[in-house]
Amino acid sequence: MRRSILKDLLILLGVFALIWLLASLFNYPDKPKLLSIEKEERLGEAYVDLILLNPMFRELENEKIDSAVSMIGDRLEANLEHSDYLYNFVVFDSKMINAFTVPGGNILISSGLIAFCDSPEELASVMAHEMGHVEERHVVSRLIKELGIDILTSGDQYVLGEVTGLLTSTSFDRKQEEEADRFAAELLERSSIEPRTLATFFRKLEEESDNELMKHFEIISTHPNFSSRIREALSYEPADDFKALPMDLDWEGIQAGL
Ligand SMILES: [Zn+2]
């Protein structure tokens, strides 16, 4: 009797293992294994070039701003547990408060967002959130879902235009936003940046949610759930021995150059 229960259990276990294996093979487009990181990087480069050709996203050429953004990016990147990506942060010249990710670890940040952030830590919290979308491959998932992998990688001019439109108006689903928020809080903590900066920054966004300048900002585009995201971000507790290490940047001086 006991032996047969054991056999049944083993069979059940086997069935679960098979289901798990199948689910992990077919969980596309949530985890887009069909597109290698190398391919994603090549696509990303092409899209960044294309986006920067658009007068709405002209690259801001300002050494002081670029070096501040790289300094923040370096601190965050150095504290990633593991990454397949080499990050590229590009600042574009726009009054809009905006930041978005392009495949291949490319994150585009508007000069308007830099002006809106009261501290480099606030900007770091947005950058960490966008890095969450990169690491979780949310952008690629969405593109594959909308266009299909064959079309996405076809290199067709029309498709490139279509993708550019999608990338610059990306909105993620609630689960993806929560994943990116969680990722950001953990990364900020590891980077010695107060992780609840994310919450205070979100609160500021919420207060200004009628501001026309932020209507394309993906962080706020899932507005109906925003209050719960703020609560969630506020409830994040760093470890007892956490100590914030201030960014050595003259933020006002940097902003004055915008
Ligand atoms: Zn987001």
mmCIF file of C-alpha atoms and ligand atoms in Angstrom:
data_model
loop_
_atom_site.group_PDB
_atom_site.id
_atom_site.type_symbol
_atom_site.label_atom_id
_atom_site.label_comp_id
_atom_site.label_asym_id
_atom_site.label_seq_id
_atom_site.Cartn_x
_atom_site.Cartn_y
_atom_site.Cartn_z
ATOM 1 C CA MET A 1 0.000 0.000 0.000
ATOM 2 C CA ARG A 2 2.675 2.420 1.120
ATOM 3 C CA ARG A 3 4.757 1.533 -1.918
ATOM 4 C CA SER A 4 1.880 2.384 -4.268
ATOM 5 C CA ILE A 5 1.345 5.795 -2.630
ATOM 6 C CA LEU A 6 5.046 6.441 -3.124
ATOM 7 C CA LYS A 7 4.721 5.435 -6.766
ATOM 8 C CA ASP A 8 1.726 7.738 -7.223
ATOM 9 C CA LEU A 9 3.636 10.563 -5.618
ATOM 10 C CA LEU A 10 6.596 9.978 -7.894
ATOM 11 C CA ILE A 11 4.342 9.992 -10.947
ATOM 12 C CA LEU A 12 2.705 13.191 -9.745
ATOM 13 C CA LEU A 13 6.121 14.727 -9.210
ATOM 14 C CA GLY A 14 7.117 13.639 -12.704
ATOM 15 C CA VAL A 15 4.015 15.252 -14.172
ATOM 16 C CA PHE A 16 4.734 18.496 -12.326
ATOM 17 C CA ALA A 17 8.328 18.445 -13.538
ATOM 18 C CA LEU A 18 7.108 17.999 -17.115
ATOM 19 C CA ILE A 19 4.588 20.827 -16.800
ATOM 20 C CA TRP A 20 7.298 23.055 -15.353
ATOM 21 C CA LEU A 21 9.665 22.151 -18.187
ATOM 22 C CA LEU A 22 7.018 22.836 -20.836
ATOM 23 C CA ALA A 23 6.010 26.080 -19.157
ATOM 24 C CA SER A 24 9.630 27.218 -19.099
ATOM 25 C CA LEU A 25 9.985 26.391 -22.795
ATOM 26 C CA PHE A 26 6.788 28.143 -23.814
ATOM 27 C CA ASN A 27 6.708 31.110 -21.502
ATOM 28 C CA TYR A 28 7.481 33.427 -24.409
ATOM 29 C CA PRO A 29 6.740 36.313 -24.758
ATOM 30 C CA ASP A 30 7.221 36.884 -21.015
ATOM 31 C CA LYS A 31 10.846 35.802 -21.237
ATOM 32 C CA PRO A 32 11.839 36.355 -24.844
ATOM 33 C CA LYS A 33 14.476 33.651 -25.149
ATOM 34 C CA LEU A 34 13.964 33.624 -28.898
ATOM 35 C CA LEU A 35 15.877 36.846 -29.230
ATOM 36 C CA SER A 36 19.482 36.546 -28.107
ATOM 37 C CA ILE A 37 21.087 39.388 -26.153
ATOM 38 C CA GLU A 38 23.512 39.926 -29.085
ATOM 39 C CA LYS A 39 20.624 40.380 -31.494
ATOM 40 C CA GLU A 40 18.846 42.605 -29.015
ATOM 41 C CA GLU A 41 21.963 44.781 -28.745
ATOM 42 C CA ARG A 42 22.255 45.126 -32.515
ATOM 43 C CA LEU A 43 18.584 46.046 -32.785
ATOM 44 C CA GLY A 44 18.923 48.486 -29.905
ATOM 45 C CA GLU A 45 21.799 50.323 -31.561
ATOM 46 C CA ALA A 46 19.794 50.750 -34.749
ATOM 47 C CA TYR A 47 16.784 52.041 -32.848
ATOM 48 C CA VAL A 48 18.799 54.522 -30.794
ATOM 49 C CA ASP A 49 20.313 55.954 -33.992
ATOM 50 C CA LEU A 50 16.879 56.247 -35.511
ATOM 51 C CA ILE A 51 15.270 57.838 -32.462
ATOM 52 C CA LEU A 52 18.028 60.438 -32.193
ATOM 53 C CA LEU A 53 17.366 61.471 -35.801
ATOM 54 C CA ASN A 54 13.915 62.602 -34.713
ATOM 55 C CA PRO A 55 13.963 66.330 -33.802
ATOM 56 C CA MET A 56 11.898 65.535 -30.687
ATOM 57 C CA PHE A 57 14.750 63.421 -29.319
ATOM 58 C CA ARG A 58 17.845 65.307 -30.411
ATOM 59 C CA GLU A 59 20.860 64.345 -28.332
ATOM 60 C CA LEU A 60 21.825 66.971 -25.769
ATOM 61 C CA GLU A 61 25.491 67.649 -26.097
ATOM 62 C CA ASN A 62 26.543 68.776 -22.660
ATOM 63 C CA GLU A 63 29.666 67.304 -21.134
ATOM 64 C CA LYS A 64 28.782 68.231 -17.559
ATOM 65 C CA ILE A 65 25.374 66.563 -17.777
ATOM 66 C CA ASP A 66 26.794 63.508 -19.547
ATOM 67 C CA SER A 67 29.474 63.011 -16.913
ATOM 68 C CA ALA A 68 26.917 63.373 -14.070
ATOM 69 C CA VAL A 69 24.631 60.808 -15.711
ATOM 70 C CA SER A 70 27.544 58.415 -16.305
ATOM 71 C CA MET A 71 28.641 58.792 -12.705
ATOM 72 C CA ILE A 72 25.173 57.807 -11.482
ATOM 73 C CA GLY A 73 24.970 55.024 -14.074
ATOM 74 C CA ASP A 74 28.394 53.670 -13.073
ATOM 75 C CA ARG A 75 27.409 53.517 -9.401
ATOM 76 C CA LEU A 76 24.251 51.570 -10.279
ATOM 77 C CA GLU A 77 25.940 49.276 -12.803
ATOM 78 C CA ALA A 78 28.732 48.421 -10.383
ATOM 79 C CA ASN A 79 26.123 47.131 -7.951
ATOM 80 C CA LEU A 80 24.188 44.899 -10.325
ATOM 81 C CA GLU A 81 24.429 41.296 -9.203
ATOM 82 C CA HIS A 82 24.674 40.103 -12.757
ATOM 83 C CA SER A 83 23.969 41.658 -16.112
ATOM 84 C CA ASP A 84 24.271 40.647 -19.742
ATOM 85 C CA TYR A 85 24.049 44.275 -20.782
ATOM 86 C CA LEU A 86 26.475 47.114 -21.216
ATOM 87 C CA TYR A 87 24.403 50.161 -20.387
ATOM 88 C CA ASN A 88 24.264 53.248 -22.534
ATOM 89 C CA PHE A 89 22.559 56.321 -21.078
ATOM 90 C CA VAL A 90 21.717 59.037 -23.573
ATOM 91 C CA VAL A 91 20.352 62.458 -22.634
ATOM 92 C CA PHE A 92 18.074 64.085 -25.194
ATOM 93 C CA ASP A 93 17.092 67.714 -25.388
ATOM 94 C CA SER A 94 13.441 68.044 -24.441
ATOM 95 C CA LYS A 95 11.368 69.935 -21.905
ATOM 96 C CA MET A 96 9.243 66.806 -21.494
ATOM 97 C CA ILE A 97 9.771 64.861 -18.272
ATOM 98 C CA ASN A 98 10.588 61.511 -19.731
ATOM 99 C CA ALA A 99 12.847 58.463 -19.696
ATOM 100 C CA PHE A 100 12.457 55.245 -21.611
ATOM 101 C CA THR A 101 14.355 52.123 -22.451
ATOM 102 C CA VAL A 102 15.333 50.883 -25.869
ATOM 103 C CA PRO A 103 16.431 47.240 -26.373
ATOM 104 C CA GLY A 104 20.020 46.310 -25.632
ATOM 105 C CA GLY A 105 20.507 48.282 -22.394
ATOM 106 C CA ASN A 106 19.939 51.717 -23.884
ATOM 107 C CA ILE A 107 18.173 54.196 -21.625
ATOM 108 C CA LEU A 108 17.132 57.586 -22.944
ATOM 109 C CA ILE A 109 16.638 60.419 -20.477
ATOM 110 C CA SER A 110 15.214 63.849 -21.228
ATOM 111 C CA SER A 111 16.901 67.039 -20.070
ATOM 112 C CA GLY A 112 13.434 67.941 -18.676
ATOM 113 C CA LEU A 113 13.630 64.977 -16.302
ATOM 114 C CA ILE A 114 17.070 66.094 -15.094
ATOM 115 C CA ALA A 115 15.669 69.573 -14.432
ATOM 116 C CA PHE A 116 12.700 68.051 -12.574
ATOM 117 C CA CYS A 117 14.826 65.907 -10.230
ATOM 118 C CA ASP A 118 15.725 67.671 -6.987
ATOM 119 C CA SER A 119 18.776 65.499 -6.426
ATOM 120 C CA PRO A 120 21.028 63.064 -8.282
ATOM 121 C CA GLU A 121 19.480 60.353 -6.071
ATOM 122 C CA GLU A 122 16.049 61.054 -7.591
ATOM 123 C CA LEU A 123 17.487 60.654 -11.063
ATOM 124 C CA ALA A 124 19.240 57.479 -9.882
ATOM 125 C CA SER A 125 15.897 56.065 -8.765
ATOM 126 C CA VAL A 126 14.390 56.588 -12.235
ATOM 127 C CA MET A 127 17.481 55.125 -13.894
ATOM 128 C CA ALA A 128 17.336 52.087 -11.591
ATOM 129 C CA HIS A 129 13.654 51.610 -12.461
ATOM 130 C CA GLU A 130 14.438 51.701 -16.189
ATOM 131 C CA MET A 131 17.310 49.257 -15.632
ATOM 132 C CA GLY A 132 14.720 46.953 -14.092
ATOM 133 C CA HIS A 133 12.769 47.019 -17.363
ATOM 134 C CA VAL A 134 16.006 46.203 -19.210
ATOM 135 C CA GLU A 135 17.054 43.320 -16.969
ATOM 136 C CA GLU A 136 13.577 41.804 -16.973
ATOM 137 C CA ARG A 137 13.482 42.222 -20.765
ATOM 138 C CA HIS A 138 10.122 43.990 -20.614
ATOM 139 C CA VAL A 139 10.711 46.113 -23.704
ATOM 140 C CA VAL A 140 11.677 43.207 -25.921
ATOM 141 C CA SER A 141 8.683 41.232 -24.629
ATOM 142 C CA ARG A 142 6.350 44.035 -25.548
ATOM 143 C CA LEU A 143 7.833 44.508 -29.009
ATOM 144 C CA ILE A 144 7.637 40.789 -29.747
ATOM 145 C CA LYS A 145 4.065 40.716 -28.496
ATOM 146 C CA GLU A 146 3.047 43.686 -30.654
ATOM 147 C CA LEU A 147 4.951 42.840 -33.816
ATOM 148 C CA GLY A 148 6.160 39.251 -33.690
ATOM 149 C CA ILE A 149 9.797 38.257 -33.758
ATOM 150 C CA ASP A 150 10.133 37.901 -37.553
ATOM 151 C CA ILE A 151 8.814 41.373 -38.246
ATOM 152 C CA LEU A 152 10.790 42.858 -35.370
ATOM 153 C CA THR A 153 14.099 41.561 -36.698
ATOM 154 C CA SER A 154 13.344 42.121 -40.386
ATOM 155 C CA GLY A 155 15.126 45.493 -40.540
ATOM 156 C CA ASP A 156 12.307 46.810 -42.719
ATOM 157 C CA GLN A 157 12.198 50.627 -42.773
ATOM 158 C CA TYR A 158 8.482 50.763 -42.048
ATOM 159 C CA VAL A 159 8.919 48.428 -39.083
ATOM 160 C CA LEU A 160 11.762 50.545 -37.714
ATOM 161 C CA GLY A 161 9.455 53.568 -37.748
ATOM 162 C CA GLU A 162 6.722 51.579 -36.061
ATOM 163 C CA VAL A 163 9.091 50.329 -33.376
ATOM 164 C CA THR A 164 10.341 53.861 -32.721
ATOM 165 C CA GLY A 165 6.767 54.942 -32.070
ATOM 166 C CA LEU A 166 6.217 52.056 -29.690
ATOM 167 C CA LEU A 167 9.449 52.627 -27.804
ATOM 168 C CA THR A 168 8.874 56.302 -27.218
ATOM 169 C CA SER A 169 5.362 55.752 -25.896
ATOM 170 C CA THR A 170 5.960 52.538 -24.010
ATOM 171 C CA SER A 171 3.561 51.624 -21.286
ATOM 172 C CA PHE A 172 4.102 48.485 -19.284
ATOM 173 C CA ASP A 173 1.573 46.406 -17.429
ATOM 174 C CA ARG A 174 1.085 46.552 -13.711
ATOM 175 C CA LYS A 175 3.159 43.446 -13.006
ATOM 176 C CA GLN A 176 6.076 44.780 -15.045
ATOM 177 C CA GLU A 177 5.948 48.129 -13.242
ATOM 178 C CA GLU A 178 5.958 46.396 -9.869
ATOM 179 C CA GLU A 179 8.922 44.267 -10.936
ATOM 180 C CA ALA A 180 10.844 47.336 -12.086
ATOM 181 C CA ASP A 181 10.023 49.208 -8.842
ATOM 182 C CA ARG A 182 11.189 46.299 -6.719
ATOM 183 C CA PHE A 183 14.328 45.904 -8.812
ATOM 184 C CA ALA A 184 15.034 49.635 -8.430
ATOM 185 C CA ALA A 185 14.622 49.626 -4.630
ATOM 186 C CA GLU A 186 17.015 46.686 -4.256
ATOM 187 C CA LEU A 187 19.563 48.130 -6.668
ATOM 188 C CA LEU A 188 19.438 51.535 -4.972
ATOM 189 C CA GLU A 189 20.044 49.934 -1.591
ATOM 190 C CA ARG A 190 23.014 47.933 -2.913
ATOM 191 C CA SER A 191 24.331 51.167 -4.451
ATOM 192 C CA SER A 192 24.162 52.977 -1.071
ATOM 193 C CA ILE A 193 21.350 55.225 -2.249
ATOM 194 C CA GLU A 194 18.288 55.561 0.020
ATOM 195 C CA PRO A 195 15.843 53.151 -1.711
ATOM 196 C CA ARG A 196 12.773 55.072 -0.579
ATOM 197 C CA THR A 197 13.855 57.958 -2.799
ATOM 198 C CA LEU A 198 11.766 56.105 -5.361
ATOM 199 C CA ALA A 199 8.666 56.684 -3.212
ATOM 200 C CA THR A 200 9.341 60.356 -2.617
ATOM 201 C CA PHE A 201 9.995 60.860 -6.294
ATOM 202 C CA PHE A 202 6.754 59.039 -7.193
ATOM 203 C CA ARG A 203 4.854 61.231 -4.770
ATOM 204 C CA LYS A 204 6.229 64.304 -6.483
ATOM 205 C CA LEU A 205 5.122 62.893 -9.835
ATOM 206 C CA GLU A 206 1.666 62.187 -8.475
ATOM 207 C CA GLU A 207 1.304 65.732 -7.172
ATOM 208 C CA GLU A 208 2.150 67.017 -10.632
ATOM 209 C CA SER A 209 0.283 64.402 -12.603
ATOM 210 C CA ASP A 210 -1.713 67.069 -14.464
ATOM 211 C CA ASN A 211 1.528 68.525 -15.732
ATOM 212 C CA GLU A 212 1.362 68.254 -19.525
ATOM 213 C CA LEU A 213 5.124 67.839 -19.659
ATOM 214 C CA MET A 214 4.965 64.375 -18.149
ATOM 215 C CA LYS A 215 2.195 62.865 -20.200
ATOM 216 C CA HIS A 216 4.586 60.535 -22.044
ATOM 217 C CA PHE A 217 6.546 59.497 -18.961
ATOM 218 C CA GLU A 218 6.175 55.730 -18.729
ATOM 219 C CA ILE A 219 6.540 55.638 -14.938
ATOM 220 C CA ILE A 220 3.316 57.587 -14.562
ATOM 221 C CA SER A 221 1.432 56.132 -17.519
ATOM 222 C CA THR A 222 -0.066 53.379 -15.340
ATOM 223 C CA HIS A 223 -1.628 56.094 -13.228
ATOM 224 C CA PRO A 224 -4.616 54.184 -11.745
ATOM 225 C CA ASN A 225 -2.244 51.993 -9.735
ATOM 226 C CA PHE A 226 0.120 54.736 -8.790
ATOM 227 C CA SER A 227 -0.946 55.156 -5.153
ATOM 228 C CA SER A 228 -0.400 51.487 -4.402
ATOM 229 C CA ARG A 229 3.027 51.669 -6.045
ATOM 230 C CA ILE A 230 3.922 54.613 -3.810
ATOM 231 C CA ARG A 231 2.806 52.678 -0.723
ATOM 232 C CA GLU A 232 4.776 49.652 -1.851
ATOM 233 C CA ALA A 233 7.920 51.707 -2.499
ATOM 234 C CA LEU A 234 7.546 53.425 0.883
ATOM 235 C CA SER A 235 7.221 50.130 2.708
ATOM 236 C CA TYR A 236 10.609 48.946 1.415
ATOM 237 C CA GLU A 237 12.912 48.633 4.376
ATOM 238 C CA PRO A 238 16.644 48.700 3.825
ATOM 239 C CA ALA A 239 18.880 46.488 6.003
ATOM 240 C CA ASP A 240 19.645 47.751 9.530
ATOM 241 C CA ASP A 241 23.242 48.535 8.639
ATOM 242 C CA PHE A 242 22.292 50.460 5.490
ATOM 243 C CA LYS A 243 24.129 53.745 5.117
ATOM 244 C CA ALA A 244 23.488 56.167 2.297
ATOM 245 C CA LEU A 245 26.551 57.436 0.503
ATOM 246 C CA PRO A 246 25.755 60.856 -1.014
ATOM 247 C CA MET A 247 26.553 61.404 -4.684
ATOM 248 C CA ASP A 248 29.511 63.703 -5.012
ATOM 249 C CA LEU A 249 27.834 66.010 -7.533
ATOM 250 C CA ASP A 250 27.042 69.700 -7.534
ATOM 251 C CA TRP A 251 23.449 69.119 -8.647
ATOM 252 C CA GLU A 252 22.375 72.753 -8.778
ATOM 253 C CA GLY A 253 25.452 73.629 -10.801
ATOM 254 C CA ILE A 254 24.692 70.760 -13.174
ATOM 255 C CA GLN A 255 21.074 71.812 -13.570
ATOM 256 C CA ALA A 256 22.112 75.403 -14.179
ATOM 257 C CA GLY A 257 23.823 74.220 -17.348
ATOM 258 C CA LEU A 258 20.571 72.925 -18.839
HETATM 259 ZN ZN ZN B 1 8.291 51.556 -15.685
#
